[in-house]
């Protein structure tokens, strides 16, 4: 067996394990907490294929008639449209879910209605996730779905994720975590399957751009999002603008420093238009969870 064949066999096996995992949830109806990102898209793909297999898709007409196709629910993809994520992501997620063969539904949630979340405490992620997933589970149950899954992966155990406690409290299952599938493996499997999200950068909630304790101001977060959109339009892949009033700290991949230097004048000019008076480049480069230092 060649190295390439061994590689494909290894990741094909992991994907088959993921599809098999979903088979146990089919009788209760499978609901995916769907963000449109690389993790939840792989989950949705596997869930839809497991349901199609159970429903007899691809079998002969005679075999299909013997299946329980009439009693099997389509996969429900619930998309949370929040104030802390770009709404353009919601539209894209809805279309992707439809294209994959799921039934998408959108819940609109305003985290700014919770004064405790606005204070941005160190357990903000827990407060947000509890609010969002409680509403998600309520909608899923109202549609007759009682098995809910999310895209938490194995690597998430190594980061400060107080929201993971919510998953246990609300009995949300995380197949990628349970099967030990890492972010890198998710991307590899997604690329093998031809999923458009395979190389998509992560887009965590905008509250992660501010230090804990800094009030979550809607206008400020909007300006930060505009700045990140600008940098991505210039070809930067991983981008985070962390704001330590009055300093805006740019995090990008280290190998993109030279590119940023070449465009320094344009970048500074545009960011100052967004009312950021002091702009600096973080020499450590992009790193997920840099606001969580000291909390692990």
mmCIF file of C-alpha atoms in Angstrom:
data_model
loop_
_atom_site.group_PDB
_atom_site.id
_atom_site.type_symbol
_atom_site.label_atom_id
_atom_site.label_comp_id
_atom_site.label_asym_id
_atom_site.label_seq_id
_atom_site.Cartn_x
_atom_site.Cartn_y
_atom_site.Cartn_z
ATOM 1 C CA UNK A 1 0.000 0.000 0.000
ATOM 2 C CA UNK A 2 1.380 3.411 -0.958
ATOM 3 C CA UNK A 3 1.677 6.278 1.528
ATOM 4 C CA UNK A 4 -1.184 8.020 -0.252
ATOM 5 C CA UNK A 5 -3.425 4.967 -0.033
ATOM 6 C CA UNK A 6 -2.588 4.540 3.654
ATOM 7 C CA UNK A 7 -3.349 8.217 4.245
ATOM 8 C CA UNK A 8 -6.739 7.982 2.542
ATOM 9 C CA UNK A 9 -7.603 4.747 4.319
ATOM 10 C CA UNK A 10 -6.800 6.285 7.722
ATOM 11 C CA UNK A 11 -9.019 9.315 7.252
ATOM 12 C CA UNK A 12 -11.754 7.416 5.466
ATOM 13 C CA UNK A 13 -11.943 5.154 8.515
ATOM 14 C CA UNK A 14 -12.286 8.155 10.808
ATOM 15 C CA UNK A 15 -15.112 9.522 8.687
ATOM 16 C CA UNK A 16 -16.897 6.158 8.672
ATOM 17 C CA UNK A 17 -16.613 6.098 12.478
ATOM 18 C CA UNK A 18 -18.234 9.518 12.562
ATOM 19 C CA UNK A 19 -21.122 8.372 10.365
ATOM 20 C CA UNK A 20 -21.571 5.264 12.507
ATOM 21 C CA UNK A 21 -21.724 7.445 15.603
ATOM 22 C CA UNK A 22 -24.798 9.215 14.208
ATOM 23 C CA UNK A 23 -26.685 5.987 13.561
ATOM 24 C CA UNK A 24 -27.628 5.801 17.251
ATOM 25 C CA UNK A 25 -29.266 9.217 17.101
ATOM 26 C CA UNK A 26 -31.492 8.612 14.076
ATOM 27 C CA UNK A 27 -34.564 7.298 15.970
ATOM 28 C CA UNK A 28 -34.677 10.504 18.069
ATOM 29 C CA UNK A 29 -34.055 12.712 15.061
ATOM 30 C CA UNK A 30 -30.637 14.305 14.523
ATOM 31 C CA UNK A 31 -30.247 18.015 15.226
ATOM 32 C CA UNK A 32 -26.921 19.749 14.557
ATOM 33 C CA UNK A 33 -26.006 23.067 16.177
ATOM 34 C CA UNK A 34 -24.763 24.477 12.902
ATOM 35 C CA UNK A 35 -22.453 27.480 12.563
ATOM 36 C CA UNK A 36 -21.336 26.919 8.991
ATOM 37 C CA UNK A 37 -17.732 26.432 10.130
ATOM 38 C CA UNK A 38 -15.421 23.554 9.312
ATOM 39 C CA UNK A 39 -16.300 21.438 12.381
ATOM 40 C CA UNK A 40 -20.089 21.624 12.229
ATOM 41 C CA UNK A 41 -20.089 21.263 8.430
ATOM 42 C CA UNK A 42 -18.255 17.944 8.669
ATOM 43 C CA UNK A 43 -20.748 16.860 11.354
ATOM 44 C CA UNK A 44 -23.676 17.849 9.155
ATOM 45 C CA UNK A 45 -22.261 16.002 6.142
ATOM 46 C CA UNK A 46 -21.781 12.807 8.180
ATOM 47 C CA UNK A 47 -25.214 13.087 9.808
ATOM 48 C CA UNK A 48 -27.009 13.570 6.483
ATOM 49 C CA UNK A 49 -25.197 10.602 4.943
ATOM 50 C CA UNK A 50 -26.028 8.384 7.924
ATOM 51 C CA UNK A 51 -29.720 9.287 7.612
ATOM 52 C CA UNK A 52 -29.646 8.680 3.866
ATOM 53 C CA UNK A 53 -28.108 5.257 4.464
ATOM 54 C CA UNK A 54 -30.825 4.369 6.977
ATOM 55 C CA UNK A 55 -33.518 5.639 4.629
ATOM 56 C CA UNK A 56 -32.327 3.393 1.822
ATOM 57 C CA UNK A 57 -30.878 6.058 -0.469
ATOM 58 C CA UNK A 58 -28.858 4.272 -3.127
ATOM 59 C CA UNK A 59 -30.568 0.913 -2.546
ATOM 60 C CA UNK A 60 -32.778 -0.847 -5.019
ATOM 61 C CA UNK A 61 -36.451 0.135 -5.084
ATOM 62 C CA UNK A 62 -37.396 -3.134 -3.386
ATOM 63 C CA UNK A 63 -34.914 -2.609 -0.559
ATOM 64 C CA UNK A 64 -35.922 1.017 -0.174
ATOM 65 C CA UNK A 65 -39.555 0.018 0.293
ATOM 66 C CA UNK A 66 -38.502 -2.234 3.157
ATOM 67 C CA UNK A 67 -36.678 0.620 4.898
ATOM 68 C CA UNK A 68 -38.156 3.000 7.407
ATOM 69 C CA UNK A 69 -37.742 5.963 5.075
ATOM 70 C CA UNK A 70 -41.202 7.320 5.897
ATOM 71 C CA UNK A 71 -40.448 7.490 9.612
ATOM 72 C CA UNK A 72 -36.932 8.916 9.433
ATOM 73 C CA UNK A 73 -36.700 12.673 9.948
ATOM 74 C CA UNK A 74 -34.299 14.757 7.851
ATOM 75 C CA UNK A 75 -31.319 16.194 9.714
ATOM 76 C CA UNK A 76 -32.268 19.477 11.375
ATOM 77 C CA UNK A 77 -29.558 22.153 11.190
ATOM 78 C CA UNK A 78 -30.273 24.943 13.650
ATOM 79 C CA UNK A 79 -28.340 28.130 12.949
ATOM 80 C CA UNK A 80 -28.008 30.729 15.696
ATOM 81 C CA UNK A 81 -28.000 34.288 14.379
ATOM 82 C CA UNK A 82 -26.506 36.295 17.213
ATOM 83 C CA UNK A 83 -25.215 39.799 17.834
ATOM 84 C CA UNK A 84 -21.689 38.506 18.422
ATOM 85 C CA UNK A 85 -21.273 36.808 15.032
ATOM 86 C CA UNK A 86 -21.439 38.408 11.555
ATOM 87 C CA UNK A 87 -24.890 37.961 10.017
ATOM 88 C CA UNK A 88 -23.304 37.246 6.635
ATOM 89 C CA UNK A 89 -22.119 33.956 8.172
ATOM 90 C CA UNK A 90 -25.747 33.072 8.936
ATOM 91 C CA UNK A 91 -26.849 33.397 5.318
ATOM 92 C CA UNK A 92 -23.946 31.330 4.071
ATOM 93 C CA UNK A 93 -24.542 28.640 6.706
ATOM 94 C CA UNK A 94 -28.228 28.403 5.739
ATOM 95 C CA UNK A 95 -27.387 27.828 2.079
ATOM 96 C CA UNK A 96 -24.631 25.316 2.859
ATOM 97 C CA UNK A 97 -26.978 23.304 5.077
ATOM 98 C CA UNK A 98 -29.580 23.177 2.305
ATOM 99 C CA UNK A 99 -26.957 22.130 -0.231
ATOM 100 C CA UNK A 100 -25.875 19.264 2.026
ATOM 101 C CA UNK A 101 -29.444 17.967 2.237
ATOM 102 C CA UNK A 102 -30.356 19.116 5.750
ATOM 103 C CA UNK A 103 -33.368 21.104 6.890
ATOM 104 C CA UNK A 104 -32.018 24.460 8.151
ATOM 105 C CA UNK A 105 -33.763 26.765 10.605
ATOM 106 C CA UNK A 106 -32.525 30.061 12.036
ATOM 107 C CA UNK A 107 -32.950 31.283 15.610
ATOM 108 C CA UNK A 108 -32.295 34.981 16.199
ATOM 109 C CA UNK A 109 -30.835 35.669 19.634
ATOM 110 C CA UNK A 110 -29.714 38.986 21.128
ATOM 111 C CA UNK A 111 -27.058 38.403 23.779
ATOM 112 C CA UNK A 112 -27.089 42.137 24.540
ATOM 113 C CA UNK A 113 -30.393 41.603 26.336
ATOM 114 C CA UNK A 114 -28.479 39.847 29.113
ATOM 115 C CA UNK A 115 -26.748 42.486 31.300
ATOM 116 C CA UNK A 116 -24.416 39.866 32.793
ATOM 117 C CA UNK A 117 -23.060 39.016 29.345
ATOM 118 C CA UNK A 118 -22.506 42.713 28.580
ATOM 119 C CA UNK A 119 -20.179 42.940 31.579
ATOM 120 C CA UNK A 120 -17.935 40.407 29.808
ATOM 121 C CA UNK A 121 -16.896 38.355 32.865
ATOM 122 C CA UNK A 122 -14.401 35.490 32.624
ATOM 123 C CA UNK A 123 -17.308 33.038 32.383
ATOM 124 C CA UNK A 124 -18.961 34.993 29.556
ATOM 125 C CA UNK A 125 -18.665 32.018 27.214
ATOM 126 C CA UNK A 126 -20.660 29.909 29.677
ATOM 127 C CA UNK A 127 -23.393 32.553 29.981
ATOM 128 C CA UNK A 128 -23.651 32.964 26.206
ATOM 129 C CA UNK A 129 -23.619 29.279 25.429
ATOM 130 C CA UNK A 130 -26.238 28.529 28.052
ATOM 131 C CA UNK A 131 -28.512 31.198 26.591
ATOM 132 C CA UNK A 132 -28.010 30.050 22.998
ATOM 133 C CA UNK A 133 -28.183 26.291 23.500
ATOM 134 C CA UNK A 134 -31.214 26.497 25.780
ATOM 135 C CA UNK A 135 -33.110 28.194 22.956
ATOM 136 C CA UNK A 136 -31.686 25.726 20.433
ATOM 137 C CA UNK A 137 -32.824 22.711 22.446
ATOM 138 C CA UNK A 138 -36.278 24.231 22.908
ATOM 139 C CA UNK A 139 -36.697 24.670 19.154
ATOM 140 C CA UNK A 140 -35.343 21.185 18.434
ATOM 141 C CA UNK A 141 -37.778 19.618 20.919
ATOM 142 C CA UNK A 142 -40.686 21.596 19.452
ATOM 143 C CA UNK A 143 -39.842 20.032 16.079
ATOM 144 C CA UNK A 144 -39.633 16.548 17.600
ATOM 145 C CA UNK A 145 -35.821 16.268 17.702
ATOM 146 C CA UNK A 146 -34.224 15.064 20.926
ATOM 147 C CA UNK A 147 -30.641 14.195 19.905
ATOM 148 C CA UNK A 148 -28.595 17.399 19.623
ATOM 149 C CA UNK A 149 -24.948 17.493 18.520
ATOM 150 C CA UNK A 150 -22.309 20.220 18.316
ATOM 151 C CA UNK A 151 -18.908 20.620 16.669
ATOM 152 C CA UNK A 152 -16.593 20.712 19.682
ATOM 153 C CA UNK A 153 -13.406 18.878 18.685
ATOM 154 C CA UNK A 154 -10.575 17.196 20.584
ATOM 155 C CA UNK A 155 -8.332 20.286 20.520
ATOM 156 C CA UNK A 156 -10.950 22.336 22.353
ATOM 157 C CA UNK A 157 -10.079 20.454 25.538
ATOM 158 C CA UNK A 158 -6.709 22.228 25.527
ATOM 159 C CA UNK A 159 -8.182 25.744 25.528
ATOM 160 C CA UNK A 160 -10.097 27.831 28.034
ATOM 161 C CA UNK A 161 -13.680 26.881 27.140
ATOM 162 C CA UNK A 162 -16.072 27.487 30.077
ATOM 163 C CA UNK A 163 -18.951 27.013 27.634
ATOM 164 C CA UNK A 164 -18.172 23.309 27.386
ATOM 165 C CA UNK A 165 -19.799 22.892 30.797
ATOM 166 C CA UNK A 166 -23.108 23.839 29.165
ATOM 167 C CA UNK A 167 -22.872 20.884 26.795
ATOM 168 C CA UNK A 168 -22.864 18.470 29.736
ATOM 169 C CA UNK A 169 -25.620 20.323 31.577
ATOM 170 C CA UNK A 170 -27.921 20.348 28.541
ATOM 171 C CA UNK A 171 -26.864 16.886 27.310
ATOM 172 C CA UNK A 172 -25.487 18.119 23.993
ATOM 173 C CA UNK A 173 -23.268 15.483 22.386
ATOM 174 C CA UNK A 174 -19.907 16.276 20.750
ATOM 175 C CA UNK A 175 -18.977 13.440 18.347
ATOM 176 C CA UNK A 176 -15.643 14.922 17.254
ATOM 177 C CA UNK A 177 -14.532 15.243 20.867
ATOM 178 C CA UNK A 178 -15.769 11.786 21.845
ATOM 179 C CA UNK A 179 -14.044 10.158 18.866
ATOM 180 C CA UNK A 180 -10.821 12.084 19.513
ATOM 181 C CA UNK A 181 -10.869 13.926 16.173
ATOM 182 C CA UNK A 182 -8.672 17.038 16.123
ATOM 183 C CA UNK A 183 -9.073 20.275 14.178
ATOM 184 C CA UNK A 184 -6.330 19.263 11.775
ATOM 185 C CA UNK A 185 -8.052 15.940 11.127
ATOM 186 C CA UNK A 186 -11.388 17.713 10.592
ATOM 187 C CA UNK A 187 -9.769 19.854 7.903
ATOM 188 C CA UNK A 188 -8.084 16.850 6.264
ATOM 189 C CA UNK A 189 -11.294 14.808 6.137
ATOM 190 C CA UNK A 190 -13.243 17.833 4.887
ATOM 191 C CA UNK A 191 -10.738 18.349 2.078
ATOM 192 C CA UNK A 192 -10.996 14.663 1.091
ATOM 193 C CA UNK A 193 -14.779 15.069 0.905
ATOM 194 C CA UNK A 194 -14.490 18.238 -1.137
ATOM 195 C CA UNK A 195 -16.231 20.408 1.453
ATOM 196 C CA UNK A 196 -15.849 24.128 0.791
ATOM 197 C CA UNK A 197 -15.194 24.792 4.478
ATOM 198 C CA UNK A 198 -12.009 22.685 4.595
ATOM 199 C CA UNK A 199 -9.736 25.732 4.489
ATOM 200 C CA UNK A 200 -12.078 28.257 6.087
ATOM 201 C CA UNK A 201 -10.502 30.229 8.955
ATOM 202 C CA UNK A 202 -12.112 29.994 12.371
ATOM 203 C CA UNK A 203 -14.453 32.844 13.287
ATOM 204 C CA UNK A 204 -15.092 32.888 17.048
ATOM 205 C CA UNK A 205 -17.504 35.369 18.595
ATOM 206 C CA UNK A 206 -16.490 39.024 18.516
ATOM 207 C CA UNK A 207 -16.420 39.273 22.307
ATOM 208 C CA UNK A 208 -13.067 37.449 22.205
ATOM 209 C CA UNK A 209 -11.517 40.639 20.800
ATOM 210 C CA UNK A 210 -11.829 42.448 24.141
ATOM 211 C CA UNK A 211 -10.197 41.760 27.517
ATOM 212 C CA UNK A 212 -12.451 40.226 30.154
ATOM 213 C CA UNK A 213 -14.197 42.954 32.106
ATOM 214 C CA UNK A 214 -14.323 45.344 29.138
ATOM 215 C CA UNK A 215 -17.951 46.249 28.443
ATOM 216 C CA UNK A 216 -19.354 44.733 25.248
ATOM 217 C CA UNK A 217 -20.244 47.788 23.201
ATOM 218 C CA UNK A 218 -22.199 47.026 20.025
ATOM 219 C CA UNK A 219 -20.632 49.883 18.039
ATOM 220 C CA UNK A 220 -17.086 49.002 19.076
ATOM 221 C CA UNK A 221 -17.508 45.342 18.097
ATOM 222 C CA UNK A 222 -18.953 46.421 14.759
ATOM 223 C CA UNK A 223 -15.879 48.569 14.087
ATOM 224 C CA UNK A 224 -13.576 45.692 15.014
ATOM 225 C CA UNK A 225 -15.458 43.416 12.615
ATOM 226 C CA UNK A 226 -15.137 46.003 9.832
ATOM 227 C CA UNK A 227 -11.392 46.172 10.462
ATOM 228 C CA UNK A 228 -11.000 42.392 10.295
ATOM 229 C CA UNK A 229 -13.064 42.279 7.106
ATOM 230 C CA UNK A 230 -10.732 44.882 5.614
ATOM 231 C CA UNK A 231 -7.634 42.836 6.427
ATOM 232 C CA UNK A 232 -9.170 39.653 5.013
ATOM 233 C CA UNK A 233 -10.038 41.531 1.817
ATOM 234 C CA UNK A 234 -6.317 42.318 1.517
ATOM 235 C CA UNK A 235 -5.503 38.598 1.534
ATOM 236 C CA UNK A 236 -4.716 37.896 5.199
ATOM 237 C CA UNK A 237 -5.984 34.495 6.342
ATOM 238 C CA UNK A 238 -6.041 34.334 10.156
ATOM 239 C CA UNK A 239 -6.946 37.779 11.483
ATOM 240 C CA UNK A 240 -7.809 39.007 14.971
ATOM 241 C CA UNK A 241 -8.023 42.630 16.073
ATOM 242 C CA UNK A 242 -7.738 42.674 19.870
ATOM 243 C CA UNK A 243 -8.657 45.992 21.467
ATOM 244 C CA UNK A 244 -6.974 47.166 24.663
ATOM 245 C CA UNK A 245 -8.347 50.688 24.885
ATOM 246 C CA UNK A 246 -6.953 52.800 23.279
ATOM 247 C CA UNK A 247 -4.597 50.329 21.527
ATOM 248 C CA UNK A 248 -5.667 48.022 18.680
ATOM 249 C CA UNK A 249 -3.443 44.938 18.521
ATOM 250 C CA UNK A 250 -3.254 43.157 15.143
ATOM 251 C CA UNK A 251 -2.783 39.395 15.181
ATOM 252 C CA UNK A 252 -1.982 37.757 11.834
ATOM 253 C CA UNK A 253 0.080 34.729 10.817
ATOM 254 C CA UNK A 254 3.796 35.386 11.296
ATOM 255 C CA UNK A 255 4.591 34.579 7.678
ATOM 256 C CA UNK A 256 2.281 37.453 6.654
ATOM 257 C CA UNK A 257 4.233 40.132 8.555
ATOM 258 C CA UNK A 258 6.141 41.233 5.460
ATOM 259 C CA UNK A 259 2.908 41.514 3.498
ATOM 260 C CA UNK A 260 1.416 43.712 6.221
ATOM 261 C CA UNK A 261 4.524 45.886 6.337
ATOM 262 C CA UNK A 262 4.286 46.459 2.602
ATOM 263 C CA UNK A 263 0.674 47.619 3.045
ATOM 264 C CA UNK A 264 1.280 49.407 6.328
ATOM 265 C CA UNK A 265 0.181 52.847 5.181
ATOM 266 C CA UNK A 266 -3.091 51.658 3.668
ATOM 267 C CA UNK A 267 -3.893 49.442 6.670
ATOM 268 C CA UNK A 268 -3.194 52.172 9.207
ATOM 269 C CA UNK A 269 -5.164 54.746 7.223
ATOM 270 C CA UNK A 270 -8.257 52.539 6.981
ATOM 271 C CA UNK A 271 -8.148 51.414 10.622
ATOM 272 C CA UNK A 272 -7.835 54.994 11.833
ATOM 273 C CA UNK A 273 -10.972 55.810 9.842
ATOM 274 C CA UNK A 274 -12.689 53.322 12.175
ATOM 275 C CA UNK A 275 -11.602 55.466 15.124
ATOM 276 C CA UNK A 276 -8.720 53.370 16.417
ATOM 277 C CA UNK A 277 -6.049 55.940 17.420
ATOM 278 C CA UNK A 278 -3.183 53.537 18.249
ATOM 279 C CA UNK A 279 -2.429 50.519 16.077
ATOM 280 C CA UNK A 280 0.211 47.879 16.787
ATOM 281 C CA UNK A 281 1.325 44.531 15.345
ATOM 282 C CA UNK A 282 1.630 41.628 17.792
ATOM 283 C CA UNK A 283 5.063 40.077 17.147
ATOM 284 C CA UNK A 284 3.881 36.693 18.455
ATOM 285 C CA UNK A 285 1.454 36.540 15.552
ATOM 286 C CA UNK A 286 -1.994 34.987 15.416
ATOM 287 C CA UNK A 287 -2.904 32.624 18.221
ATOM 288 C CA UNK A 288 -6.321 31.445 19.245
ATOM 289 C CA UNK A 289 -7.405 32.466 22.735
ATOM 290 C CA UNK A 290 -4.714 35.069 23.362
ATOM 291 C CA UNK A 291 -7.122 36.917 25.683
ATOM 292 C CA UNK A 292 -7.268 33.802 27.880
ATOM 293 C CA UNK A 293 -3.637 33.887 29.011
ATOM 294 C CA UNK A 294 -3.456 33.063 32.700
ATOM 295 C CA UNK A 295 -6.890 31.431 32.803
ATOM 296 C CA UNK A 296 -5.927 27.846 31.879
#
